[in-house]
Amino acid sequence: MKLAGVILLLMTTAIAHGSVTKSSFGKSADGTPVDKYTLTAGGAEADIITYGARLQALKTPDRDGKIDDIVLGHDDMSGYLADKSTYVGAIVGRYGNRIAHGAFTLDGKSYQIPKNNGENALHGGPIGFDAKVWQAHEIANGVELTLVSKDGEMGFPGTLTVHVRYTLSAHGKETVLRIDYHATTDKTTIVNVTNHAYFNLAGQASGSILNEIATLPADEYTPVDAGLIPTGIAKVAGTPFDFTKPTAIGARIGDDNHQLKYGGGYDHNWVLRGHNGELKTAAKMVDPVSGRVLTVTTTEPGVQFYTGNAIPAPLNGKGGAVYQKNAGYCLETQHYPDSPNHPDFPTTTLKPGETMHSTTIFTFTTQAK
């Protein structure tokens, strides 16, 4: 028993549980105060702002111990209010990704979401969760943010209450950013909530991500039409979408492939292996220059790998950085796009008395040259 107690003590002290501090980040367009919560653990730091429940900054060490901010974003509210299209760092919903023609049927009733992406609805319509100021309070090692989306808002049925928890911890040389999502409704609805952070493991001001090495443990993906709406499920084998083995992001992004032309690069959903609601690996990313490694695990069935093809270059970023196309990539853990219109896809329906729960974990390590 004494030996077990010593082992438990060693295991406990190996986990650095950091601190949380709150500060002002300005005001939204309507004058609502926006707060910033800074999470620190083991030399790493994550900044969460209540506008869009966004990951505003994430600072981690490279292989030599040099700290860099590795997510794209803006220094202040003026940048976020001026940026109308990237959803940078935000929690997106009520339905992340696209719904064809903004239309779906639920329990025999038709619903219409305002179109904001050509003929389709994207990330919940023109005023989604990214454009809201969330309520927030400090929790152990992190912050919990809450948003109530009223019945009929953007055309969605049911009053939906969403809680998102960010926590940061350090486990030896690993930095772990965890996001937990919970949602409940008073009327049958659909929900697909995710985070839209853009990563650049070499640093947010370092330029292109095309030399980073990506591995996606998915044998299938959902090909799309010209409006980026899924047309079904297809094998990745023999296509530029096969990342089952480590491959540079830019190795095939310019191939003569109609799917890549539709997205202007990668902007597709990968079907993760063995989905059963438990944590599974969704991606592993490696930056050969800095040595940073990002491993993503999730309870979600899919991941949207988006290579920043539509960043409106030049876009002014943090610390004087100017973002161009491919300045960052998103790994949006999710249910598949347009799922309400595809009965064969995993369901996004949420009913009264049920709780939607989802977890995604971003683990950062380094590797030697």
XYZ file of C-alpha atoms in Angstrom:
369
model
C 0.000 0.000 0.000
C 2.874 2.401 0.775
C 4.481 1.730 -2.634
C 1.163 2.291 -4.390
C 0.796 5.577 -2.553
C 4.246 6.717 -3.704
C 3.430 5.800 -7.321
C 0.136 7.684 -7.109
C 1.927 10.721 -5.697
C 4.478 10.650 -8.524
C 1.722 10.358 -11.117
C -0.129 13.278 -9.545
C 2.880 15.576 -9.381
C 3.711 14.828 -13.053
C 0.561 16.686 -14.098
C 0.843 20.481 -14.048
C -2.540 22.036 -13.394
C -1.725 25.727 -14.042
C -3.752 28.834 -13.393
C -6.591 30.894 -14.855
C -6.735 34.694 -15.051
C -9.467 36.971 -16.415
C -9.024 40.292 -18.211
C -10.926 42.612 -20.551
C -10.718 42.134 -24.323
C -12.875 45.075 -25.400
C -16.484 45.204 -26.561
C -18.621 43.656 -29.270
C -20.342 45.737 -31.958
C -23.355 46.338 -29.700
C -21.201 47.365 -26.738
C -21.296 44.075 -24.821
C -18.094 43.593 -22.785
C -15.829 40.794 -24.026
C -13.553 39.008 -21.549
C -10.377 37.012 -22.022
C -9.473 33.990 -19.901
C -5.793 33.076 -19.905
C -5.020 29.457 -19.026
C -1.443 28.521 -18.151
C 0.126 25.130 -17.492
C 3.704 23.894 -17.660
C 4.986 26.830 -19.717
C 2.089 26.726 -22.194
C -0.682 29.303 -22.422
C -4.133 29.426 -24.015
C -6.259 32.566 -24.352
C -10.038 32.152 -24.674
C -12.284 35.139 -25.418
C -16.017 35.227 -24.814
C -16.749 36.607 -28.300
C -17.522 33.429 -30.206
C -15.982 31.366 -27.363
C -12.802 31.643 -29.411
C -9.341 30.210 -28.945
C -7.555 33.532 -29.438
C -3.996 32.355 -28.763
C -2.151 29.134 -27.935
C 1.502 29.310 -26.969
C 3.611 26.149 -26.788
C 7.350 25.353 -26.878
C 9.195 24.026 -29.917
C 11.911 21.342 -29.747
C 14.398 23.929 -28.436
C 12.013 25.327 -25.840
C 11.173 28.478 -27.823
C 7.569 29.590 -27.196
C 5.396 30.564 -30.154
C 1.723 31.289 -30.657
C 0.535 28.526 -33.001
C -3.040 29.572 -33.826
C -4.172 32.337 -36.160
C -6.218 35.215 -34.784
C -6.435 38.929 -34.073
C -4.949 41.130 -31.350
C -8.166 42.933 -30.459
C -11.897 43.107 -31.062
C -11.556 45.431 -34.038
C -9.809 42.626 -35.907
C -12.507 40.081 -35.101
C -15.337 42.465 -35.963
C -13.725 43.299 -39.317
C -13.057 39.639 -40.158
C -16.362 38.488 -41.616
C -15.433 35.157 -43.185
C -12.713 33.090 -41.499
C -14.463 32.110 -38.203
C -10.930 32.132 -36.816
C -10.705 30.309 -33.468
C -14.480 30.301 -32.934
C -16.994 27.779 -31.693
C -19.314 27.395 -34.678
C -22.956 26.308 -34.611
C -25.794 25.667 -34.139
C -24.821 23.526 -37.112
C -21.119 23.640 -37.931
C -20.300 23.119 -41.613
C -22.878 23.200 -44.429
C -26.552 22.425 -44.858
C -27.623 22.123 -48.491
C -29.853 25.040 -49.537
C -30.179 25.813 -45.815
C -33.089 23.376 -45.723
C -33.905 20.251 -43.727
C -36.919 18.315 -42.491
C -37.374 17.160 -38.910
C -40.339 15.167 -37.600
C -42.155 15.888 -40.843
C -41.725 19.675 -40.614
C -39.542 21.706 -42.988
C -37.082 24.308 -41.729
C -35.163 27.000 -43.580
C -31.841 28.477 -42.422
C -30.706 31.733 -44.085
C -28.192 31.015 -46.847
C -24.776 32.549 -46.250
C -22.503 30.386 -48.421
C -23.787 30.586 -51.964
C -26.904 28.433 -52.077
C -26.120 26.816 -48.734
C -26.089 27.627 -45.009
C -22.672 27.550 -43.338
C -21.841 27.345 -39.608
C -25.372 28.117 -38.457
C -26.248 30.915 -40.868
C -25.227 34.583 -41.056
C -25.426 35.100 -37.266
C -24.043 31.934 -35.721
C -22.455 31.093 -32.398
C -19.207 32.720 -33.582
C -20.909 36.147 -33.535
C -22.290 35.856 -29.983
C -20.801 36.920 -26.664
C -20.941 33.854 -24.420
C -21.353 33.841 -20.648
C -18.267 32.454 -18.906
C -16.876 31.467 -15.539
C -13.620 30.009 -14.305
C -13.364 26.284 -13.583
C -10.450 24.130 -12.450
C -7.677 24.507 -15.050
C -9.956 26.287 -17.476
C -13.109 28.145 -18.390
C -16.698 27.125 -19.088
C -18.685 29.164 -21.606
C -22.466 29.044 -21.993
C -24.792 30.189 -24.756
C -28.573 29.941 -25.006
C -29.861 29.872 -28.586
C -33.579 30.652 -28.589
C -36.251 28.664 -30.400
C -36.415 29.869 -34.001
C -33.056 31.654 -33.980
C -31.618 31.423 -37.523
C -34.589 29.175 -38.281
C -33.562 26.313 -35.988
C -36.217 24.702 -33.774
C -35.916 24.510 -29.993
C -34.178 26.562 -27.338
C -30.688 25.063 -27.240
C -28.392 25.508 -24.232
C -24.727 24.902 -25.024
C -21.822 24.578 -22.592
C -18.227 24.506 -23.839
C -15.326 23.805 -21.497
C -11.689 24.567 -22.335
C -9.060 23.132 -19.996
C -5.270 23.247 -20.267
C -2.844 20.925 -18.523
C 0.735 19.750 -18.844
C 1.729 16.099 -18.519
C 5.517 16.001 -18.418
C 6.562 17.298 -21.849
C 3.015 17.136 -23.213
C 0.642 20.085 -23.337
C -3.036 19.119 -23.477
C -5.859 21.425 -24.549
C -9.221 19.747 -24.037
C -12.604 20.956 -25.293
C -15.805 19.415 -23.920
C -19.167 20.232 -25.467
C -22.622 19.709 -23.923
C -26.005 20.718 -25.314
C -29.645 20.253 -24.331
C -32.872 21.332 -26.018
C -36.546 21.799 -25.176
C -37.674 20.765 -28.676
C -36.314 18.267 -31.180
C -33.550 19.983 -33.149
C -30.218 19.397 -34.874
C -26.817 20.289 -33.473
C -23.239 20.005 -34.726
C -20.865 22.191 -32.712
C -17.115 22.366 -33.264
C -14.051 24.596 -32.954
C -12.666 26.487 -35.959
C -9.089 27.176 -34.829
C -6.449 27.553 -37.555
C -3.168 25.888 -36.599
C 0.324 26.632 -37.851
C 2.786 24.614 -35.782
C 5.738 26.718 -36.956
C 4.061 29.801 -35.457
C 1.092 31.923 -36.455
C 3.304 34.426 -38.311
C 5.492 31.878 -40.118
C 3.673 31.643 -43.471
C 2.495 28.541 -45.290
C 1.511 25.243 -43.647
C 2.056 23.199 -46.838
C 5.285 21.612 -45.543
C 3.676 20.215 -42.401
C 3.217 16.442 -42.367
C -0.325 15.171 -41.911
C -1.677 11.751 -40.966
C -5.449 11.163 -40.962
C -6.542 7.659 -39.839
C -9.458 7.512 -42.252
C -10.015 5.114 -45.144
C -12.998 7.089 -46.419
C -14.092 10.664 -46.915
C -17.224 12.454 -48.097
C -16.680 13.800 -51.634
C -18.642 16.941 -52.468
C -20.359 18.795 -55.269
C -19.346 22.257 -56.457
C -21.125 23.784 -53.438
C -19.091 21.579 -51.052
C -22.150 19.495 -50.110
C -21.418 15.763 -49.607
C -22.547 13.420 -52.361
C -21.862 10.219 -50.396
C -18.893 8.323 -48.983
C -15.856 7.214 -50.997
C -12.504 5.507 -50.432
C -9.411 7.670 -50.102
C -7.111 5.012 -51.606
C -5.550 6.137 -54.865
C -6.612 9.765 -54.386
C -4.962 12.940 -53.032
C -7.178 12.433 -49.963
C -5.194 9.438 -48.722
C -3.361 10.597 -45.602
C -3.297 7.171 -43.970
C 0.498 7.475 -44.167
C 2.386 10.657 -43.188
C 2.267 13.033 -46.161
C 3.135 16.697 -46.602
C -0.009 18.816 -46.817
C 1.223 20.403 -50.028
C 2.417 17.205 -51.716
C -0.780 16.731 -53.756
C -2.858 19.818 -53.007
C -2.247 21.125 -56.534
C -3.144 17.883 -58.314
C -5.536 17.961 -61.247
C -8.435 16.638 -59.188
C -11.986 17.970 -59.368
C -12.516 17.573 -55.627
C -9.487 19.738 -54.879
C -10.712 22.275 -57.425
C -14.102 22.440 -55.726
C -12.484 23.287 -52.394
C -9.543 25.286 -53.719
C -7.492 22.709 -51.791
C -8.578 20.485 -48.920
C -11.955 21.391 -47.418
C -13.479 17.966 -46.886
C -14.767 15.664 -44.177
C -12.796 12.508 -43.383
C -14.694 9.506 -41.998
C -12.750 8.382 -38.942
C -12.115 4.706 -38.354
C -14.002 2.767 -35.728
C -16.282 5.509 -34.457
C -18.170 4.312 -31.373
C -18.494 7.474 -29.308
C -15.181 6.901 -27.531
C -11.996 8.906 -28.008
C -10.247 7.985 -31.264
C -7.316 9.573 -33.079
C -8.494 12.049 -35.713
C -5.180 13.486 -36.901
C -1.462 13.753 -36.287
C 0.385 16.798 -37.586
C 4.152 17.351 -37.557
C 6.116 20.497 -38.343
C 9.650 19.440 -39.362
C 11.101 22.909 -38.731
C 9.949 23.556 -35.163
C 9.580 19.902 -34.196
C 6.087 20.508 -32.837
C 3.681 17.583 -33.034
C -0.096 17.862 -32.690
C -2.240 14.785 -32.053
C -6.016 15.206 -32.130
C -8.375 12.714 -30.485
C -12.143 12.997 -30.533
C -15.430 11.282 -29.820
C -16.817 12.651 -33.095
C -17.214 10.479 -36.239
C -15.509 12.883 -38.634
C -12.957 15.653 -39.056
C -13.078 18.504 -41.558
C -9.524 19.122 -42.746
C -9.491 22.638 -44.171
C -6.254 24.165 -45.443
C -7.198 27.846 -45.264
C -7.925 28.077 -48.978
C -10.356 30.992 -48.632
C -8.406 33.181 -46.222
C -9.043 36.646 -47.706
C -5.402 37.537 -48.311
C -3.938 39.720 -47.130
C -5.586 39.370 -43.714
C -4.034 41.258 -40.819
C -3.293 38.898 -37.948
C -1.605 39.074 -34.561
C 1.562 40.989 -33.852
C 1.744 42.482 -37.337
C 1.436 39.123 -39.089
C -0.231 39.123 -42.496
C -2.067 35.911 -43.325
C -2.284 34.544 -46.855
C -3.938 31.481 -48.356
C -2.712 28.306 -46.569
C -1.455 30.274 -43.548
C -3.187 27.783 -41.249
C -5.337 24.662 -41.266
C -8.424 23.626 -39.350
C -9.174 20.212 -37.885
C -12.889 20.573 -37.174
C -13.995 17.441 -35.322
C -17.625 16.984 -36.220
C -20.570 15.043 -37.539
C -20.626 15.043 -41.313
C -21.728 18.096 -43.319
C -25.402 18.161 -44.346
C -26.173 15.159 -42.125
C -29.874 16.090 -41.667
C -30.320 15.474 -45.404
C -28.415 12.164 -45.438
C -30.236 9.455 -43.439
C -27.225 7.147 -43.862
C -24.908 9.580 -42.017
C -24.599 9.545 -38.197
C -27.511 11.521 -36.813
C -27.249 15.078 -35.505
C -30.776 15.057 -34.061
C -31.107 16.035 -30.398
C -34.355 15.504 -28.484
C -35.665 16.897 -25.191
C -34.322 14.891 -22.248
C -31.139 13.989 -24.151
C -27.706 15.570 -23.793
C -25.308 16.012 -26.656
C -21.789 15.400 -25.361
C -18.597 15.589 -27.371
C -14.913 15.790 -26.470
C -11.892 16.763 -28.532
C -8.344 16.760 -27.156
C -5.359 18.515 -28.735
C -2.062 17.092 -27.441
C 1.174 18.938 -28.218
C 4.614 17.362 -28.018
C 7.918 17.803 -29.851
C 10.233 15.519 -31.759
C 13.971 15.714 -32.370
C 15.470 16.570 -35.745
